[in-house]
Tab-separated table of C-alpha atoms in Angstrom:
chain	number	residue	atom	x	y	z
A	1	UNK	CA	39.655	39.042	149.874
A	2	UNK	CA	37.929	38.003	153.182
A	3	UNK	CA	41.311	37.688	155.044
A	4	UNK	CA	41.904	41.508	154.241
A	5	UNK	CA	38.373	42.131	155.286
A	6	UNK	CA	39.097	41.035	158.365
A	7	UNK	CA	41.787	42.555	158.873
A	8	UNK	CA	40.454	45.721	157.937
A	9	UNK	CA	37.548	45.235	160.488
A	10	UNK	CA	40.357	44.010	163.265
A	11	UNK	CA	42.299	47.642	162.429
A	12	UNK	CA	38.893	49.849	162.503
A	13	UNK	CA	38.114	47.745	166.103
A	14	UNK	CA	41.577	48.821	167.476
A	15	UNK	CA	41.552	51.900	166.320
A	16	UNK	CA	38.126	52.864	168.192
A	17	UNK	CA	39.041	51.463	171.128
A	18	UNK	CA	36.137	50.862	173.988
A	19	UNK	CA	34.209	47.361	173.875
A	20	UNK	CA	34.786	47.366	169.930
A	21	UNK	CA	38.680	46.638	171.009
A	22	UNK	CA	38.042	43.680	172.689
A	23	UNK	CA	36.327	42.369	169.607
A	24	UNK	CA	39.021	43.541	167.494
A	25	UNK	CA	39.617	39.021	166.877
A	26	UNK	CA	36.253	38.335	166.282
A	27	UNK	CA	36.601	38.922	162.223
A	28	UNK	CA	39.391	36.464	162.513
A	29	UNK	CA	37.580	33.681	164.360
A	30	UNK	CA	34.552	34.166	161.979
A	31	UNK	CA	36.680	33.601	159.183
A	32	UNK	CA	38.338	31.012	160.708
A	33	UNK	CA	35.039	28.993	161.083
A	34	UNK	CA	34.138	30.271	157.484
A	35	UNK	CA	37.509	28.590	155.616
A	36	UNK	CA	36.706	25.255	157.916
A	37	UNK	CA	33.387	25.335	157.058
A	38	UNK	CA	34.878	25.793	153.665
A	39	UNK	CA	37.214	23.069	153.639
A	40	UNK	CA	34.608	20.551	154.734
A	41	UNK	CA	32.975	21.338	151.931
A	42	UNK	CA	35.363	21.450	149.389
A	43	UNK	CA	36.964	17.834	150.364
A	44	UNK	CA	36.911	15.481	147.673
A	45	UNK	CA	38.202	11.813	146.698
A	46	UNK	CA	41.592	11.196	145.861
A	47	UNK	CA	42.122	12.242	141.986
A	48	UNK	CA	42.795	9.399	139.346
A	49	UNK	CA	43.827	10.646	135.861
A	50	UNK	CA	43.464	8.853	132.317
A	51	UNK	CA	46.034	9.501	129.263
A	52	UNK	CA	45.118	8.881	125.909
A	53	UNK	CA	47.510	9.485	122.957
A	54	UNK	CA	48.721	7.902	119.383
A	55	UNK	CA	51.884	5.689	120.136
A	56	UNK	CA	53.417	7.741	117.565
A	57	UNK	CA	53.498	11.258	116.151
A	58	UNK	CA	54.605	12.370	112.807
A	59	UNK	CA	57.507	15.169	113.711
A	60	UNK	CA	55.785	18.803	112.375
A	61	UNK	CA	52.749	17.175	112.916
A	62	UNK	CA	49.578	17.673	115.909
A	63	UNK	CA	47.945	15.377	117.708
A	64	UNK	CA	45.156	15.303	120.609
A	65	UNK	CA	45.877	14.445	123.924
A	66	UNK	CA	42.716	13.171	125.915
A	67	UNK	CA	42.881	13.717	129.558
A	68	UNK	CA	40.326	12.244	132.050
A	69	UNK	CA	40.176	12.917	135.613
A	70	UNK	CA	37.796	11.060	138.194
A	71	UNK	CA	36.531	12.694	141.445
A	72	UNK	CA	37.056	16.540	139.336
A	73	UNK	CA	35.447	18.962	140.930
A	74	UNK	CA	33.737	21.885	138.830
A	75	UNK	CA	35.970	24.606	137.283
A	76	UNK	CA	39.223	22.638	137.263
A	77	UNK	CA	42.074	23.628	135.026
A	78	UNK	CA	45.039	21.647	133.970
A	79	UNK	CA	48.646	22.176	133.033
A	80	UNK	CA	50.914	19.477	131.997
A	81	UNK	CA	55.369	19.662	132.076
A	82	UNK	CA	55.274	19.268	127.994
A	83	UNK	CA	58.279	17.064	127.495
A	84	UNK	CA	61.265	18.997	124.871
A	85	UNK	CA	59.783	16.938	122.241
A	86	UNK	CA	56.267	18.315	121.954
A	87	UNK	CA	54.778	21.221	122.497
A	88	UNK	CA	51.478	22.667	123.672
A	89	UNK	CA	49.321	25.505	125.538
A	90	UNK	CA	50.497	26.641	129.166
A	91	UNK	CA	47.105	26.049	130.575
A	92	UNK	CA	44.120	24.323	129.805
A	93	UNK	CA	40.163	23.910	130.855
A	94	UNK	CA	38.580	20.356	131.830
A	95	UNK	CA	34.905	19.944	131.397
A	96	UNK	CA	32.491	18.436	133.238
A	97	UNK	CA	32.116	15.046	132.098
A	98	UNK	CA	29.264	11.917	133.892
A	99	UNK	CA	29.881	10.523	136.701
A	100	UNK	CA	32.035	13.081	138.367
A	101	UNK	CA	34.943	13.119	135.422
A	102	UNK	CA	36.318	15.645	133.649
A	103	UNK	CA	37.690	15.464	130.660
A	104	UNK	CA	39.732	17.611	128.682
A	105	UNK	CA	41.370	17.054	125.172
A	106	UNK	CA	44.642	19.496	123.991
A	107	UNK	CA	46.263	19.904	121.142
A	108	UNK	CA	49.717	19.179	121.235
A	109	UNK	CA	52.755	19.741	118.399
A	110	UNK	CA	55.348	17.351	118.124
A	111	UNK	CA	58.695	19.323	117.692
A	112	UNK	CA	61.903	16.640	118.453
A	113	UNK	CA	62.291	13.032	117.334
A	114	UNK	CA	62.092	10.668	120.041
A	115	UNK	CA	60.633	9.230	122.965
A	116	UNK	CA	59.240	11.222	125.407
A	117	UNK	CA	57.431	11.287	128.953
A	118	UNK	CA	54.930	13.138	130.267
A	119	UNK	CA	55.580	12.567	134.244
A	120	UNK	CA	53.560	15.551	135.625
A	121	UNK	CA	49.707	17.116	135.574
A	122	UNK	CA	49.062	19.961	137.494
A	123	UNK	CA	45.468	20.679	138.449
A	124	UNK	CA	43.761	23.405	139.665
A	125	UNK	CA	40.668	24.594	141.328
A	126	UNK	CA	38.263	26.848	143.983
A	127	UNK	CA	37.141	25.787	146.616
A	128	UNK	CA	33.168	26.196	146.812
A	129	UNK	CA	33.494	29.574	148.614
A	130	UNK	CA	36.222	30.653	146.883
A	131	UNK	CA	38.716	31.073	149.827
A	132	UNK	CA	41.364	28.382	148.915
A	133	UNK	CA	42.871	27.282	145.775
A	134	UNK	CA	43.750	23.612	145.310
A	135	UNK	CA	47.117	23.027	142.822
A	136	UNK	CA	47.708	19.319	143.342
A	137	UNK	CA	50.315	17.201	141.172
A	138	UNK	CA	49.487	13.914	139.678
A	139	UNK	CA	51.759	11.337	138.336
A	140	UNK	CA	51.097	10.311	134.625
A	141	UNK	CA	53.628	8.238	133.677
A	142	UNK	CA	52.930	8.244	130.018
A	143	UNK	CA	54.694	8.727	126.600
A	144	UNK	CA	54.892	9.419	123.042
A	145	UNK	CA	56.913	8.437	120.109
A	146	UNK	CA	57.884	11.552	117.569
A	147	UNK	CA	59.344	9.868	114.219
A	148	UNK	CA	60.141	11.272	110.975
A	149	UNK	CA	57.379	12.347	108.765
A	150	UNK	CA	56.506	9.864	105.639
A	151	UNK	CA	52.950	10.660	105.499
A	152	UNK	CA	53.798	11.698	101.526
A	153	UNK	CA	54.590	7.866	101.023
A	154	UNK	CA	51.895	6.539	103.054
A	155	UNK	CA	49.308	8.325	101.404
A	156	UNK	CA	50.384	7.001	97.869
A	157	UNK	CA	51.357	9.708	96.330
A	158	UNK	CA	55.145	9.519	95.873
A	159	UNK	CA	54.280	5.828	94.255
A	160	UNK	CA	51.710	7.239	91.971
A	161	UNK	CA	54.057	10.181	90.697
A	162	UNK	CA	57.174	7.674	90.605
A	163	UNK	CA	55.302	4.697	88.709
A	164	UNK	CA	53.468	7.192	86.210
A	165	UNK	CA	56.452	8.886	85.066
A	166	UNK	CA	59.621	6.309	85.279
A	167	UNK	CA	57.019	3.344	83.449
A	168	UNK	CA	53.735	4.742	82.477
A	169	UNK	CA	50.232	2.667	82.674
A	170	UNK	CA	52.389	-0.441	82.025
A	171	UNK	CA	55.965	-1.004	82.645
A	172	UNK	CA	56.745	-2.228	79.498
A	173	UNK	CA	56.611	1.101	77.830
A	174	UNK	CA	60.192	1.689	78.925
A	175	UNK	CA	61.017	-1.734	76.859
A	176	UNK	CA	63.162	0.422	73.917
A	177	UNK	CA	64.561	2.722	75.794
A	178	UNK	CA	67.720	2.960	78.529
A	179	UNK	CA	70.904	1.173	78.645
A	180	UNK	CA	69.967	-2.576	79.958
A	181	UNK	CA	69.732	-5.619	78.157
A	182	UNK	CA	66.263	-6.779	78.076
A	183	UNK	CA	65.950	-9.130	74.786
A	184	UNK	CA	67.168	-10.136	71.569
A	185	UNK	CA	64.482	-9.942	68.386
A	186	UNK	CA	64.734	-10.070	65.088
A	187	UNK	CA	64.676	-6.928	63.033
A	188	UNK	CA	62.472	-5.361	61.019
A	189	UNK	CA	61.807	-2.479	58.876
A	190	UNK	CA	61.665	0.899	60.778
A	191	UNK	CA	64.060	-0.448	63.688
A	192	UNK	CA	67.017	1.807	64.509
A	193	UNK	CA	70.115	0.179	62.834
A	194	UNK	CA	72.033	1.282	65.863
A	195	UNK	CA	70.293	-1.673	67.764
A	196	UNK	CA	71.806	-4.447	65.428
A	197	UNK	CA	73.860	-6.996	66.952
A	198	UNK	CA	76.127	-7.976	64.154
A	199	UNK	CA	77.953	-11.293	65.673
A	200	UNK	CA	74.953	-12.595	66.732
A	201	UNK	CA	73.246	-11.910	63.038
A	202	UNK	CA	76.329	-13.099	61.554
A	203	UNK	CA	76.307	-16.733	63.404
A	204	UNK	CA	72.026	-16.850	62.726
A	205	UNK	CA	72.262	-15.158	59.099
A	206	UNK	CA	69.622	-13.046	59.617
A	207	UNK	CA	69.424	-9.588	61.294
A	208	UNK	CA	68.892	-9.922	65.020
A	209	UNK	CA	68.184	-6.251	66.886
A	210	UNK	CA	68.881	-5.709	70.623
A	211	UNK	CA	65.935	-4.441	72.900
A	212	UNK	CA	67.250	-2.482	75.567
A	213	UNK	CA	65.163	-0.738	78.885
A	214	UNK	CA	65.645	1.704	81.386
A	215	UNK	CA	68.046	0.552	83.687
A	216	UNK	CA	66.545	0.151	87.569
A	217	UNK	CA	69.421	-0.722	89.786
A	218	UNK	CA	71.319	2.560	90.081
A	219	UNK	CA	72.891	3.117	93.539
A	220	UNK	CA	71.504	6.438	95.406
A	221	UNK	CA	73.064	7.509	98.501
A	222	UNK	CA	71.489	9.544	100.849
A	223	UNK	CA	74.257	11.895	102.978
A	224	UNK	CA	72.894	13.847	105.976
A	225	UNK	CA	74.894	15.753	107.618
A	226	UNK	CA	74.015	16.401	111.347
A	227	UNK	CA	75.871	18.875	112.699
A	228	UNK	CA	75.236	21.959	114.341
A	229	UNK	CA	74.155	23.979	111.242
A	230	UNK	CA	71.722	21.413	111.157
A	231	UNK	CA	69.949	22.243	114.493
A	232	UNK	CA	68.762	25.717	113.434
A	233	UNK	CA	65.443	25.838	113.319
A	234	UNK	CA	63.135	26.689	109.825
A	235	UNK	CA	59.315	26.910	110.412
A	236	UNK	CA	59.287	25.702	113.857
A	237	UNK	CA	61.215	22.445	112.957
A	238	UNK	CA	65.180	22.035	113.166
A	239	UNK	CA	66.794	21.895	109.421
A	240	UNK	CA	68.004	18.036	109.947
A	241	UNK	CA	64.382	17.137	110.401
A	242	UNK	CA	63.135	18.766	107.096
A	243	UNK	CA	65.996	17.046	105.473
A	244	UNK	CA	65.089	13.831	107.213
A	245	UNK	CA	61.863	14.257	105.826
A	246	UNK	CA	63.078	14.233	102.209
A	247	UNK	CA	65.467	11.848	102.223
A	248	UNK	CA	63.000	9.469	103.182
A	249	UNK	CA	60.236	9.952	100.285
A	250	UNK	CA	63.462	10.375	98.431
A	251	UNK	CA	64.685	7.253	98.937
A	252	UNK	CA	61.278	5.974	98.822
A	253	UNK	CA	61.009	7.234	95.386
A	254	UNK	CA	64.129	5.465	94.406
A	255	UNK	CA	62.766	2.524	96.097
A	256	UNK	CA	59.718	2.615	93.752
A	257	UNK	CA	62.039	3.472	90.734
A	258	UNK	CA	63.792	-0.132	91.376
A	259	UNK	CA	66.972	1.300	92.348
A	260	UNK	CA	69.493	0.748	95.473
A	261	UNK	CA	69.101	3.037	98.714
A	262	UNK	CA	72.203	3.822	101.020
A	263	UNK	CA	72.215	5.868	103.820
A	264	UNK	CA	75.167	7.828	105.137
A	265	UNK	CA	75.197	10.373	108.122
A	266	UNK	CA	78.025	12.214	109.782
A	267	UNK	CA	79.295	15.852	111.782
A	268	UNK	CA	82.755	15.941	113.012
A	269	UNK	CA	83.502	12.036	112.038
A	270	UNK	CA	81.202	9.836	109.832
A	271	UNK	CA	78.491	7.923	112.489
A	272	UNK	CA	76.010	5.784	110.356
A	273	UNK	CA	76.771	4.056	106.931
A	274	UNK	CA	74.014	1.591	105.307
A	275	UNK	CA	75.505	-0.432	102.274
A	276	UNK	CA	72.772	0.301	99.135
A	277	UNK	CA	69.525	-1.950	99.609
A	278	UNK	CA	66.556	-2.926	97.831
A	279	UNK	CA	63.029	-2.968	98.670
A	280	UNK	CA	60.370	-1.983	101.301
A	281	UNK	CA	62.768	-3.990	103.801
A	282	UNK	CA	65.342	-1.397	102.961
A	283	UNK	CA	63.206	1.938	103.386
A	284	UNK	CA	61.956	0.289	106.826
A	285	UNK	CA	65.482	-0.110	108.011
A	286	UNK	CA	66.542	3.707	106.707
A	287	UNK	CA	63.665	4.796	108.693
A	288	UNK	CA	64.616	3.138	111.570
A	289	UNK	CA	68.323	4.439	111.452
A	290	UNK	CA	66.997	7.887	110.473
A	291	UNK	CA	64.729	8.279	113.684
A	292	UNK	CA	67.746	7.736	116.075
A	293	UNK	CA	69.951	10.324	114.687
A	294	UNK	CA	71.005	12.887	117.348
A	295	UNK	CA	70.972	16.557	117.860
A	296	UNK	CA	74.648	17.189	118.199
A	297	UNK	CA	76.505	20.539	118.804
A	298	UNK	CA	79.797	19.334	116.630
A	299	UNK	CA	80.902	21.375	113.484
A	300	UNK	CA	81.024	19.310	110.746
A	301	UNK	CA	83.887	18.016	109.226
A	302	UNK	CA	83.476	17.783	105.466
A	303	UNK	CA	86.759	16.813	104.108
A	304	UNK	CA	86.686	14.176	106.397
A	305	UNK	CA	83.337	12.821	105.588
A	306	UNK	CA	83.024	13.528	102.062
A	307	UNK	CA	86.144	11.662	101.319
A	308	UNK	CA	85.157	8.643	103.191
A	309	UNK	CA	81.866	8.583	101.698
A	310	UNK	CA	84.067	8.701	98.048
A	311	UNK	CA	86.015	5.585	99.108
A	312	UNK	CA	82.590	3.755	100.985
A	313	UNK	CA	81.132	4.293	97.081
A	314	UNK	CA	83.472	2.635	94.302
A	315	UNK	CA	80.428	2.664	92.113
A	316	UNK	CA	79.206	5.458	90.075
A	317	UNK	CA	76.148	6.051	92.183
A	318	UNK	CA	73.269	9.312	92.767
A	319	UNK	CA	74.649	11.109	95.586
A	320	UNK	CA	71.925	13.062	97.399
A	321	UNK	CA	73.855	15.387	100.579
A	322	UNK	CA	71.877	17.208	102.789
A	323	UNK	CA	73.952	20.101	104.370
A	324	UNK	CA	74.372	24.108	105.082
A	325	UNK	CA	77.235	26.792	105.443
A	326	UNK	CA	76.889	30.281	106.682
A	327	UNK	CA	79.108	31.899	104.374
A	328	UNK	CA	81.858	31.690	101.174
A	329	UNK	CA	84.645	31.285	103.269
A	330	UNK	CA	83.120	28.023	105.432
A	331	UNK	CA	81.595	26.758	102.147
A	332	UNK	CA	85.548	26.402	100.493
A	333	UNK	CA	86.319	22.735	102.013
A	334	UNK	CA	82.955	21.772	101.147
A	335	UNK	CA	82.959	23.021	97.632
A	336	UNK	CA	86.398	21.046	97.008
A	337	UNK	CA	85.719	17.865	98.135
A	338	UNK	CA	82.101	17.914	96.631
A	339	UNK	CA	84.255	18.569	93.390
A	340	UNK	CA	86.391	15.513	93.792
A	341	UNK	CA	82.575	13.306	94.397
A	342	UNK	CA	81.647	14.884	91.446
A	343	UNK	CA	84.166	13.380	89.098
A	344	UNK	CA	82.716	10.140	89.815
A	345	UNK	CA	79.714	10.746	90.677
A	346	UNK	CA	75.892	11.829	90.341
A	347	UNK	CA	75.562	14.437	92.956
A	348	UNK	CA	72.328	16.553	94.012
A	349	UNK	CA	73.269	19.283	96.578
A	350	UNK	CA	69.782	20.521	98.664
A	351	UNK	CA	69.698	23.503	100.858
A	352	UNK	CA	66.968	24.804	103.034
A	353	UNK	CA	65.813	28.180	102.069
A	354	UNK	CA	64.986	30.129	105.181
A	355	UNK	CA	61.879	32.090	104.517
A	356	UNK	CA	62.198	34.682	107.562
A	357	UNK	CA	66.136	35.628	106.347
A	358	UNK	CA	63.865	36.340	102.880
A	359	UNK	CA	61.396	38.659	104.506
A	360	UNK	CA	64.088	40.466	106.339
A	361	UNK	CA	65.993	41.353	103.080
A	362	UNK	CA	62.520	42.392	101.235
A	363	UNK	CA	61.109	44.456	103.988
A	364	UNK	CA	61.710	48.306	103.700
A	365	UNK	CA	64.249	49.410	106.663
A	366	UNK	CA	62.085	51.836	108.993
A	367	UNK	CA	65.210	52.631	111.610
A	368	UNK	CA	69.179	52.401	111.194
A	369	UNK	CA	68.674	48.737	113.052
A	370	UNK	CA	66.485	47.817	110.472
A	371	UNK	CA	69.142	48.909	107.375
A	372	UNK	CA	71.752	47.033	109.481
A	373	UNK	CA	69.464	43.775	109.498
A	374	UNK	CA	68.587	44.250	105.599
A	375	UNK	CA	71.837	44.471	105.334
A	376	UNK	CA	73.110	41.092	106.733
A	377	UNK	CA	69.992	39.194	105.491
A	378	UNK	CA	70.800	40.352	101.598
A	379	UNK	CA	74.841	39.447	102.602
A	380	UNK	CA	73.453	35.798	103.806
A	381	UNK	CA	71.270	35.408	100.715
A	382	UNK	CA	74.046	36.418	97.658
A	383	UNK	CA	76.496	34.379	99.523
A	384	UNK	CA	74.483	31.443	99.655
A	385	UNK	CA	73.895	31.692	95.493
A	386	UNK	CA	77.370	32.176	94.651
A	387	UNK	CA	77.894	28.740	96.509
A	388	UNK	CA	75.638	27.254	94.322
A	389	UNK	CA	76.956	29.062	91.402
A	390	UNK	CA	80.084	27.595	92.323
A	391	UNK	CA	78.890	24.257	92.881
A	392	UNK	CA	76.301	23.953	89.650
A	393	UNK	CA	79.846	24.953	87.326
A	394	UNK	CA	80.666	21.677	88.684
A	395	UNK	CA	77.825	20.112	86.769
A	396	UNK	CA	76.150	19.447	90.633
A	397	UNK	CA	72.230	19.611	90.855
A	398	UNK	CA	71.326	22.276	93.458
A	399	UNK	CA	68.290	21.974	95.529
A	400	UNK	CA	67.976	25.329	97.269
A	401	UNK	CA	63.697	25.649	98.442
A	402	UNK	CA	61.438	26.299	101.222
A	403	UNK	CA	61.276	22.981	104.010
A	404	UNK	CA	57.766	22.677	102.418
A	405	UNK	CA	58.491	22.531	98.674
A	406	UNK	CA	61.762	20.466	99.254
A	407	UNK	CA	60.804	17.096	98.836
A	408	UNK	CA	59.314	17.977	95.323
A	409	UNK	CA	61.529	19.536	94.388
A	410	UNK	CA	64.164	16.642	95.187
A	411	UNK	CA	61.985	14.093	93.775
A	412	UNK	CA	61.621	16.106	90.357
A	413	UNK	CA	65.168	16.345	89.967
A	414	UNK	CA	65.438	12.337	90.965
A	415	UNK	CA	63.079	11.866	88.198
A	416	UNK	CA	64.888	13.970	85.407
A	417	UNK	CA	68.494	12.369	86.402
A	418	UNK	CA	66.552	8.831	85.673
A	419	UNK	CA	64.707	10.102	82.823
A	420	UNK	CA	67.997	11.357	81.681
A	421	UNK	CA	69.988	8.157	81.995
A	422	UNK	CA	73.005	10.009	83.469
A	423	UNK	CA	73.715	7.564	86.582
């Protein structure tokens, strides 16, 4: 603004001519003096800055990033290079904070699993007359951690659901009922006669009953498969992370339900196979595996990995895959060799519902674009069931929900496979 004031004032001086001409530069060396002046008093220290974040993030979770800067002068906004991994706003204020800090605190989204940096703050701010704007770049040379999500089993509630339902108040309530030996007793009056064990009441001479219980050390297998299909993104998050997400308080619940947890992930070759474990050591070390699984670009290759994962599995086991298909015709391999697992196996098949493909096929058409999208959304969506069709005629469990009713839905039908004693 002043520099075009000037040299309006240098234009109106030439144009006039006389003595006014030869002060046709005098705007310019006044505002020369003016942005010195300026500059003098607009210098400041060198800037430090402070980061302060969680280690780790939850992926689909936020978190606040605290920013401190000493030496800020008033008015100073900030904008950071947001790594691929998180997200946040373009541009943010600082406030004024004692001792000549600012501080500013921002809400960031954490979007990708992994580490990331944050190398670069950009700052801005007037100068006290308001000729000059200061953008400086400071180093920050800190980072986060995104992992996968299992704030369901840290707050409890997977265990509480799991333990109330498989055992009750007491575990011994499923004494009487399952397929595992638990103890011999003698019988009496109102006892099943199917329980009898007859050699062992023939060599005692008295009637001796066997008391059975559920059985806890069923093999479940967790299969994700990670490849490009997978990257698509569902309410903000790619589909592999939502499925990463319930195959971990999946196989916690299994955990918790005293069974065996394998993991098994593959795409165009089979990458990551855990042989079934036990115990919190086991969930730590699928969680570990699960965080460092890539975002590939591969098509998957399900004959391939399916029949792998048949011969990796010589016990009949709960298979739990974790997949998606655009259409009937890609589905075919992938419906066969989930048939030839399902001979031999348990298997649950989960899907992620997409919820803006939904919308588009209820929403009323307003232009021919619009009928072409309803269209191909209603297309997507019958295909989709008659693969599941196809696949529950094969006595498979489909999972088909929303990323955010998933995991219940998994961990329901976990529960009535156990409940059922079909493993």
């Amino acid at each position: 603004m002043a520099g075009t004031l000037a040299l309006v004032l240098s234009v109106v001086a030439s144009v006039l001519g006389g003595v006014l001409r030869e002060r046709a530069l005098l705007p310019w060396a006044l505002l020369a003096l003016v942005a010195a002046a300026d500059l003098m008093l607009s210098r400041s220290r060198r800037k430090q800055v402070t980061f302060a974040l969680v280690p780790e993030i939850f992926i689909g979770e936020t978190a606040d990033l605290k920013l401190e800067v000493a030496n800020a002068p008033d008015g100073m906004r900030g904008r950071l290079d947001w790594p691929e991994g998180v997200s946040g706003p373009g541009a943010f204020p600082f406030e004024a904070g004692e001792g000549g800090a600012a501080r500013a605190k921002v809400s960031c989204r954490a979007v990708r699993r992994g580490v990331w940096s944050f190398d670069r703050l950009w700052l801005s701010w007037s100068s006290r007359l308001k000729l000059f704007e200061f953008v400086p770049r400071l180093s920050v040379g800190a980072s986060v951690r995104v992992v996968p999500n299992i704030r369901l089993v840290q707050s409890g509630a997977i265990t509480t659901t799991v333990a109330s339902t498989l055992y009750g108040v007491k575990e011994n309530r499923v004494i009487g009922e399952g397929s595992e030996f638990h103890q011999l007793r003698d019988f009496v009056q109102g006892m099943d006669v199917k329980t009898i064990d007859w050699k062992r009441s023939a060599r005692r001479r008295a009637l001796v009953a066997k008391e059975l219980r559920a059985e806890r050390n069923h093999h479940v297998v967790v299969a994700l498969d990670t490849g490009f299909l997978m990257r698509e993104e569902i309410m903000g998050l790619p589909k592999i992370d939502h499925a990463v997400t319930a195959a971990l308080a999946t196989a916690w619940a299994a955990i918790i339900g005293g069974d065996l947890v394998s993991c098994y992930a593959y795409d165009i070759q089979p990458r990551i196979f855990v042989a079934p474990q036990a115990g919190r050591a086991a969930f730590a070390r699928l969680r570990s595996l699960m965080a460092d699984l890539t975002y590939v670009g591969r098509e998957t290759n399900h004959m391939l990995a399916l029949s792998e994962l048949n011969a990796r599995t010589p016990k009949r086991s709960l298979i739990i895959i974790f997949t998606d298909f655009v259409d009937t015709t890609s589905a075919e391999l992938l419906i066969e060799n989930i048939g030839i697992l399902a001979r031999r196996h348990v298997l649950i098949f989960v899907t992620l519902r997409d919820p803006e493909t939904e919308d588009l096929a209820e929403a009323a058409p307003q232009t021919l674009n619009g009928v072409a999208t309803l269209v191909a959304a209603s297309q997507s969506i019958a295909e989709r069931r008659l693969v599941h069709e196809r696949l529950a005629r094969l006595g498979v469990t489909v999972v088909n929900a929303r990323p955010d009713q998933v995991t219940a839905r998994l961990i329901s039908a976990y529960l009535d496979i156990k409940a059922r004693e079909v493993i």
